[in-house]
mmCIF file of C-alpha atoms and ligand atoms in Angstrom:
data_model
loop_
_atom_site.group_PDB
_atom_site.id
_atom_site.type_symbol
_atom_site.label_atom_id
_atom_site.label_comp_id
_atom_site.label_asym_id
_atom_site.label_seq_id
_atom_site.Cartn_x
_atom_site.Cartn_y
_atom_site.Cartn_z
ATOM 1 C CA UNK A 1 125.267 -9.882 -124.004
ATOM 2 C CA UNK A 2 125.652 -13.598 -125.092
ATOM 3 C CA UNK A 3 123.486 -16.145 -123.963
ATOM 4 C CA UNK A 4 126.958 -17.418 -122.209
ATOM 5 C CA UNK A 5 128.063 -14.473 -120.873
ATOM 6 C CA UNK A 6 124.059 -14.043 -119.458
ATOM 7 C CA UNK A 7 124.299 -17.723 -117.709
ATOM 8 C CA UNK A 8 127.679 -16.691 -115.770
ATOM 9 C CA UNK A 9 126.185 -13.965 -114.975
ATOM 10 C CA UNK A 10 123.499 -15.560 -113.011
ATOM 11 C CA UNK A 11 125.611 -18.292 -111.391
ATOM 12 C CA UNK A 12 128.478 -15.427 -110.133
ATOM 13 C CA UNK A 13 125.497 -13.612 -108.944
ATOM 14 C CA UNK A 14 123.734 -16.028 -106.710
ATOM 15 C CA UNK A 15 127.553 -17.423 -105.682
ATOM 16 C CA UNK A 16 128.079 -14.181 -104.215
ATOM 17 C CA UNK A 17 124.736 -13.976 -102.909
ATOM 18 C CA UNK A 18 125.255 -17.300 -101.153
ATOM 19 C CA UNK A 19 128.611 -16.026 -99.450
ATOM 20 C CA UNK A 20 126.634 -12.968 -98.174
ATOM 21 C CA UNK A 21 124.087 -14.757 -96.405
ATOM 22 C CA UNK A 22 127.137 -17.306 -94.806
ATOM 23 C CA UNK A 23 128.674 -14.203 -93.615
ATOM 24 C CA UNK A 24 125.768 -12.115 -92.318
ATOM 25 C CA UNK A 25 126.141 -14.701 -88.822
ATOM 26 C CA UNK A 26 122.784 -14.325 -87.672
ATOM 27 C CA UNK A 27 122.659 -15.338 -84.069
ATOM 28 C CA UNK A 28 119.991 -18.097 -84.555
ATOM 29 C CA UNK A 29 121.774 -20.452 -86.984
ATOM 30 C CA UNK A 30 124.538 -23.195 -85.495
ATOM 31 C CA UNK A 31 128.186 -21.863 -84.829
ATOM 32 C CA UNK A 32 129.387 -24.144 -87.493
ATOM 33 C CA UNK A 33 127.628 -22.312 -90.370
ATOM 34 C CA UNK A 34 130.767 -19.949 -91.745
ATOM 35 C CA UNK A 35 133.323 -23.073 -91.608
ATOM 36 C CA UNK A 36 130.290 -25.241 -93.655
ATOM 37 C CA UNK A 37 129.932 -22.357 -96.061
ATOM 38 C CA UNK A 38 133.748 -22.463 -96.779
ATOM 39 C CA UNK A 39 134.687 -26.127 -96.513
ATOM 40 C CA UNK A 40 131.239 -27.670 -96.982
ATOM 41 C CA UNK A 41 128.921 -25.662 -99.673
ATOM 42 C CA UNK A 42 131.804 -24.793 -102.076
ATOM 43 C CA UNK A 43 133.231 -27.861 -101.643
ATOM 44 C CA UNK A 44 130.320 -29.942 -102.250
ATOM 45 C CA UNK A 45 129.742 -27.178 -105.131
ATOM 46 C CA UNK A 46 132.801 -28.123 -107.193
ATOM 47 C CA UNK A 47 132.346 -31.825 -107.033
ATOM 48 C CA UNK A 48 129.003 -31.082 -108.362
ATOM 49 C CA UNK A 49 130.599 -29.349 -111.434
ATOM 50 C CA UNK A 50 133.157 -31.864 -112.064
ATOM 51 C CA UNK A 51 130.104 -34.919 -111.497
ATOM 52 C CA UNK A 52 128.003 -32.852 -113.944
ATOM 53 C CA UNK A 53 130.925 -33.082 -116.782
ATOM 54 C CA UNK A 54 132.099 -36.238 -116.079
ATOM 55 C CA UNK A 55 128.212 -37.297 -116.698
ATOM 56 C CA UNK A 56 127.258 -35.119 -119.001
ATOM 57 C CA UNK A 57 124.673 -33.371 -117.067
ATOM 58 C CA UNK A 58 123.659 -29.706 -116.858
ATOM 59 C CA UNK A 59 126.516 -28.366 -114.909
ATOM 60 C CA UNK A 60 125.057 -24.745 -114.070
ATOM 61 C CA UNK A 61 122.136 -26.633 -112.413
ATOM 62 C CA UNK A 62 124.057 -29.067 -110.539
ATOM 63 C CA UNK A 63 126.128 -26.273 -109.008
ATOM 64 C CA UNK A 64 122.851 -24.035 -107.983
ATOM 65 C CA UNK A 65 121.681 -27.010 -106.697
ATOM 66 C CA UNK A 66 124.956 -27.261 -104.549
ATOM 67 C CA UNK A 67 125.060 -23.985 -103.354
ATOM 68 C CA UNK A 68 121.630 -23.800 -101.699
ATOM 69 C CA UNK A 69 121.316 -27.440 -100.862
ATOM 70 C CA UNK A 70 121.121 -26.448 -97.121
ATOM 71 C CA UNK A 71 120.777 -23.095 -97.248
ATOM 72 C CA UNK A 72 118.714 -22.370 -94.422
ATOM 73 C CA UNK A 73 121.775 -23.012 -92.446
ATOM 74 C CA UNK A 74 122.275 -19.277 -92.661
ATOM 75 C CA UNK A 75 119.594 -18.266 -90.330
ATOM 76 C CA UNK A 76 118.394 -21.591 -87.961
ATOM 77 C CA UNK A 77 120.338 -24.920 -86.462
ATOM 78 C CA UNK A 78 119.526 -28.391 -88.024
ATOM 79 C CA UNK A 79 117.165 -28.929 -85.311
ATOM 80 C CA UNK A 80 114.675 -26.389 -86.211
ATOM 81 C CA UNK A 81 111.809 -28.701 -87.456
ATOM 82 C CA UNK A 82 111.075 -25.883 -90.404
ATOM 83 C CA UNK A 83 115.092 -26.444 -91.581
ATOM 84 C CA UNK A 84 114.156 -28.646 -94.694
ATOM 85 C CA UNK A 85 111.041 -26.636 -95.886
ATOM 86 C CA UNK A 86 112.476 -23.467 -95.110
ATOM 87 C CA UNK A 87 115.882 -24.446 -97.082
ATOM 88 C CA UNK A 88 113.491 -25.232 -100.190
ATOM 89 C CA UNK A 89 111.424 -21.813 -99.790
ATOM 90 C CA UNK A 90 114.707 -19.977 -99.369
ATOM 91 C CA UNK A 91 116.218 -21.934 -102.810
ATOM 92 C CA UNK A 92 113.316 -21.735 -104.847
ATOM 93 C CA UNK A 93 113.108 -17.537 -104.056
ATOM 94 C CA UNK A 94 116.938 -17.368 -104.585
ATOM 95 C CA UNK A 95 116.565 -18.925 -107.735
ATOM 96 C CA UNK A 96 113.825 -17.146 -108.976
ATOM 97 C CA UNK A 97 115.291 -13.353 -108.181
ATOM 98 C CA UNK A 98 118.516 -14.649 -110.032
ATOM 99 C CA UNK A 99 116.695 -15.097 -113.062
ATOM 100 C CA UNK A 100 116.213 -18.652 -113.582
ATOM 101 C CA UNK A 101 113.296 -20.620 -115.401
ATOM 102 C CA UNK A 102 110.047 -22.378 -113.618
ATOM 103 C CA UNK A 103 111.610 -25.400 -115.175
ATOM 104 C CA UNK A 104 114.747 -24.990 -113.516
ATOM 105 C CA UNK A 105 113.798 -23.623 -110.386
ATOM 106 C CA UNK A 106 111.169 -27.343 -110.512
ATOM 107 C CA UNK A 107 114.527 -29.634 -110.843
ATOM 108 C CA UNK A 108 116.935 -27.750 -108.352
ATOM 109 C CA UNK A 109 114.583 -27.184 -105.736
ATOM 110 C CA UNK A 110 111.630 -29.767 -105.993
ATOM 111 C CA UNK A 111 113.823 -32.933 -106.550
ATOM 112 C CA UNK A 112 117.781 -32.309 -106.263
ATOM 113 C CA UNK A 113 117.521 -30.479 -103.169
ATOM 114 C CA UNK A 114 114.356 -31.998 -101.730
ATOM 115 C CA UNK A 115 115.749 -35.336 -102.202
ATOM 116 C CA UNK A 116 119.096 -34.328 -101.695
ATOM 117 C CA UNK A 117 119.111 -36.244 -98.240
ATOM 118 C CA UNK A 118 118.696 -39.705 -99.172
ATOM 119 C CA UNK A 119 116.566 -40.512 -96.433
ATOM 120 C CA UNK A 120 114.534 -43.971 -96.350
ATOM 121 C CA UNK A 121 113.723 -44.964 -99.786
ATOM 122 C CA UNK A 122 113.744 -41.827 -101.039
ATOM 123 C CA UNK A 123 116.326 -40.294 -103.855
ATOM 124 C CA UNK A 124 116.118 -37.521 -106.492
ATOM 125 C CA UNK A 125 115.272 -38.576 -109.968
ATOM 126 C CA UNK A 126 117.149 -36.180 -112.239
ATOM 127 C CA UNK A 127 120.806 -36.843 -113.072
ATOM 128 C CA UNK A 128 121.475 -33.281 -111.382
ATOM 129 C CA UNK A 129 119.789 -34.238 -108.339
ATOM 130 C CA UNK A 130 121.798 -37.848 -107.910
ATOM 131 C CA UNK A 131 125.131 -35.896 -108.568
ATOM 132 C CA UNK A 132 124.449 -33.087 -105.427
ATOM 133 C CA UNK A 133 123.495 -36.278 -103.712
ATOM 134 C CA UNK A 134 126.633 -37.811 -104.323
ATOM 135 C CA UNK A 135 128.608 -34.619 -104.252
ATOM 136 C CA UNK A 136 127.031 -33.751 -100.552
ATOM 137 C CA UNK A 137 128.465 -36.961 -99.768
ATOM 138 C CA UNK A 138 132.044 -36.752 -100.706
ATOM 139 C CA UNK A 139 132.254 -33.903 -99.090
ATOM 140 C CA UNK A 140 131.767 -35.646 -96.026
ATOM 141 C CA UNK A 141 133.922 -38.327 -96.617
ATOM 142 C CA UNK A 142 136.828 -37.042 -98.563
ATOM 143 C CA UNK A 143 137.386 -33.490 -96.263
ATOM 144 C CA UNK A 144 137.853 -33.296 -92.629
ATOM 145 C CA UNK A 145 134.452 -32.753 -92.518
ATOM 146 C CA UNK A 146 134.208 -35.420 -89.672
ATOM 147 C CA UNK A 147 137.098 -34.280 -87.899
ATOM 148 C CA UNK A 148 135.712 -31.011 -87.262
ATOM 149 C CA UNK A 149 131.875 -32.122 -87.043
ATOM 150 C CA UNK A 150 133.227 -34.283 -83.846
ATOM 151 C CA UNK A 151 135.421 -31.512 -82.678
ATOM 152 C CA UNK A 152 132.531 -29.113 -83.085
ATOM 153 C CA UNK A 153 129.852 -31.127 -81.307
ATOM 154 C CA UNK A 154 132.112 -33.177 -78.509
ATOM 155 C CA UNK A 155 130.438 -31.137 -76.013
ATOM 156 C CA UNK A 156 127.397 -32.260 -75.939
ATOM 157 C CA UNK A 157 127.780 -35.905 -77.029
ATOM 158 C CA UNK A 158 129.339 -38.773 -75.004
ATOM 159 C CA UNK A 159 131.832 -40.142 -76.773
ATOM 160 C CA UNK A 160 130.741 -43.064 -77.704
ATOM 161 C CA UNK A 161 127.303 -40.776 -78.948
ATOM 162 C CA UNK A 162 129.884 -38.982 -81.423
ATOM 163 C CA UNK A 163 130.982 -42.932 -82.715
ATOM 164 C CA UNK A 164 127.807 -43.882 -83.323
ATOM 165 C CA UNK A 165 126.629 -40.225 -85.279
ATOM 166 C CA UNK A 166 129.379 -40.782 -87.512
ATOM 167 C CA UNK A 167 129.548 -44.891 -88.230
ATOM 168 C CA UNK A 168 125.672 -44.373 -89.260
ATOM 169 C CA UNK A 169 126.002 -40.930 -90.967
ATOM 170 C CA UNK A 170 129.028 -42.715 -93.237
ATOM 171 C CA UNK A 171 126.915 -45.415 -94.156
ATOM 172 C CA UNK A 172 124.216 -43.361 -95.296
ATOM 173 C CA UNK A 173 126.996 -41.333 -97.156
ATOM 174 C CA UNK A 174 128.242 -44.315 -98.764
ATOM 175 C CA UNK A 175 125.016 -46.434 -99.407
ATOM 176 C CA UNK A 176 122.468 -44.050 -99.465
ATOM 177 C CA UNK A 177 123.608 -40.785 -101.075
ATOM 178 C CA UNK A 178 126.073 -42.228 -103.877
ATOM 179 C CA UNK A 179 124.636 -42.860 -106.764
ATOM 180 C CA UNK A 180 126.899 -43.493 -108.901
ATOM 181 C CA UNK A 181 128.801 -47.346 -108.829
ATOM 182 C CA UNK A 182 132.499 -46.150 -109.946
ATOM 183 C CA UNK A 183 132.419 -42.977 -107.324
ATOM 184 C CA UNK A 184 131.217 -45.129 -103.893
ATOM 185 C CA UNK A 185 134.049 -48.009 -105.302
ATOM 186 C CA UNK A 186 136.714 -44.751 -105.913
ATOM 187 C CA UNK A 187 135.753 -43.585 -102.219
ATOM 188 C CA UNK A 188 136.005 -46.730 -100.475
ATOM 189 C CA UNK A 189 139.462 -46.119 -99.015
ATOM 190 C CA UNK A 190 138.105 -43.289 -97.288
ATOM 191 C CA UNK A 191 135.572 -44.764 -96.087
ATOM 192 C CA UNK A 192 137.030 -47.680 -94.719
ATOM 193 C CA UNK A 193 139.654 -45.280 -92.910
ATOM 194 C CA UNK A 194 136.915 -43.227 -91.135
ATOM 195 C CA UNK A 195 134.870 -46.496 -90.458
ATOM 196 C CA UNK A 196 138.309 -47.809 -88.980
ATOM 197 C CA UNK A 197 138.644 -45.199 -86.898
ATOM 198 C CA UNK A 198 135.538 -44.120 -85.145
ATOM 199 C CA UNK A 199 135.377 -48.425 -84.528
ATOM 200 C CA UNK A 200 138.223 -48.417 -82.319
HETATM 201 FE FE1 FE2 B 1 125.759 -30.981 -97.424
#
């Protein structure tokens, strides 16, 4: 087997495994996890692949980072205080099992995934990490993500709380998570549209 086939096989196995984990339907997870798999995780992965091509980053590792970026969603809710740590632990384990090198695991888990939420001053250092944060944000701003999220979580928030949540989150998407200037410019119409709608 050639090197390229081997690489493809590792990635294909990991994609299959991620799909299976989301399909397991663990009762402790958030109800929207299966929606997230098809409509968010794999959307982020496709944006990450596209951006990696564009910026000359490692396409495979950018895609792996996207597939695993919130992998603890398959078994627990976001408000679980161990969610972030568990995502890192599972991502590391899944990459090791798939046969990725320690250097690859370090880049994907300890940089890209660890810092992809871009809270405060935290930013990923690697290009693949910047791509993950940017791809995650694009998958929020350029799809029906906010429509789905406000519908799915509408029951335990007031309308004002919902609007406030969206307006804060789109600001972090645009200002913290998009780490390429040309992408930020490109996504401005989407950001403005959502902002206008939720400011009414
Ligand atoms: Fe995400």
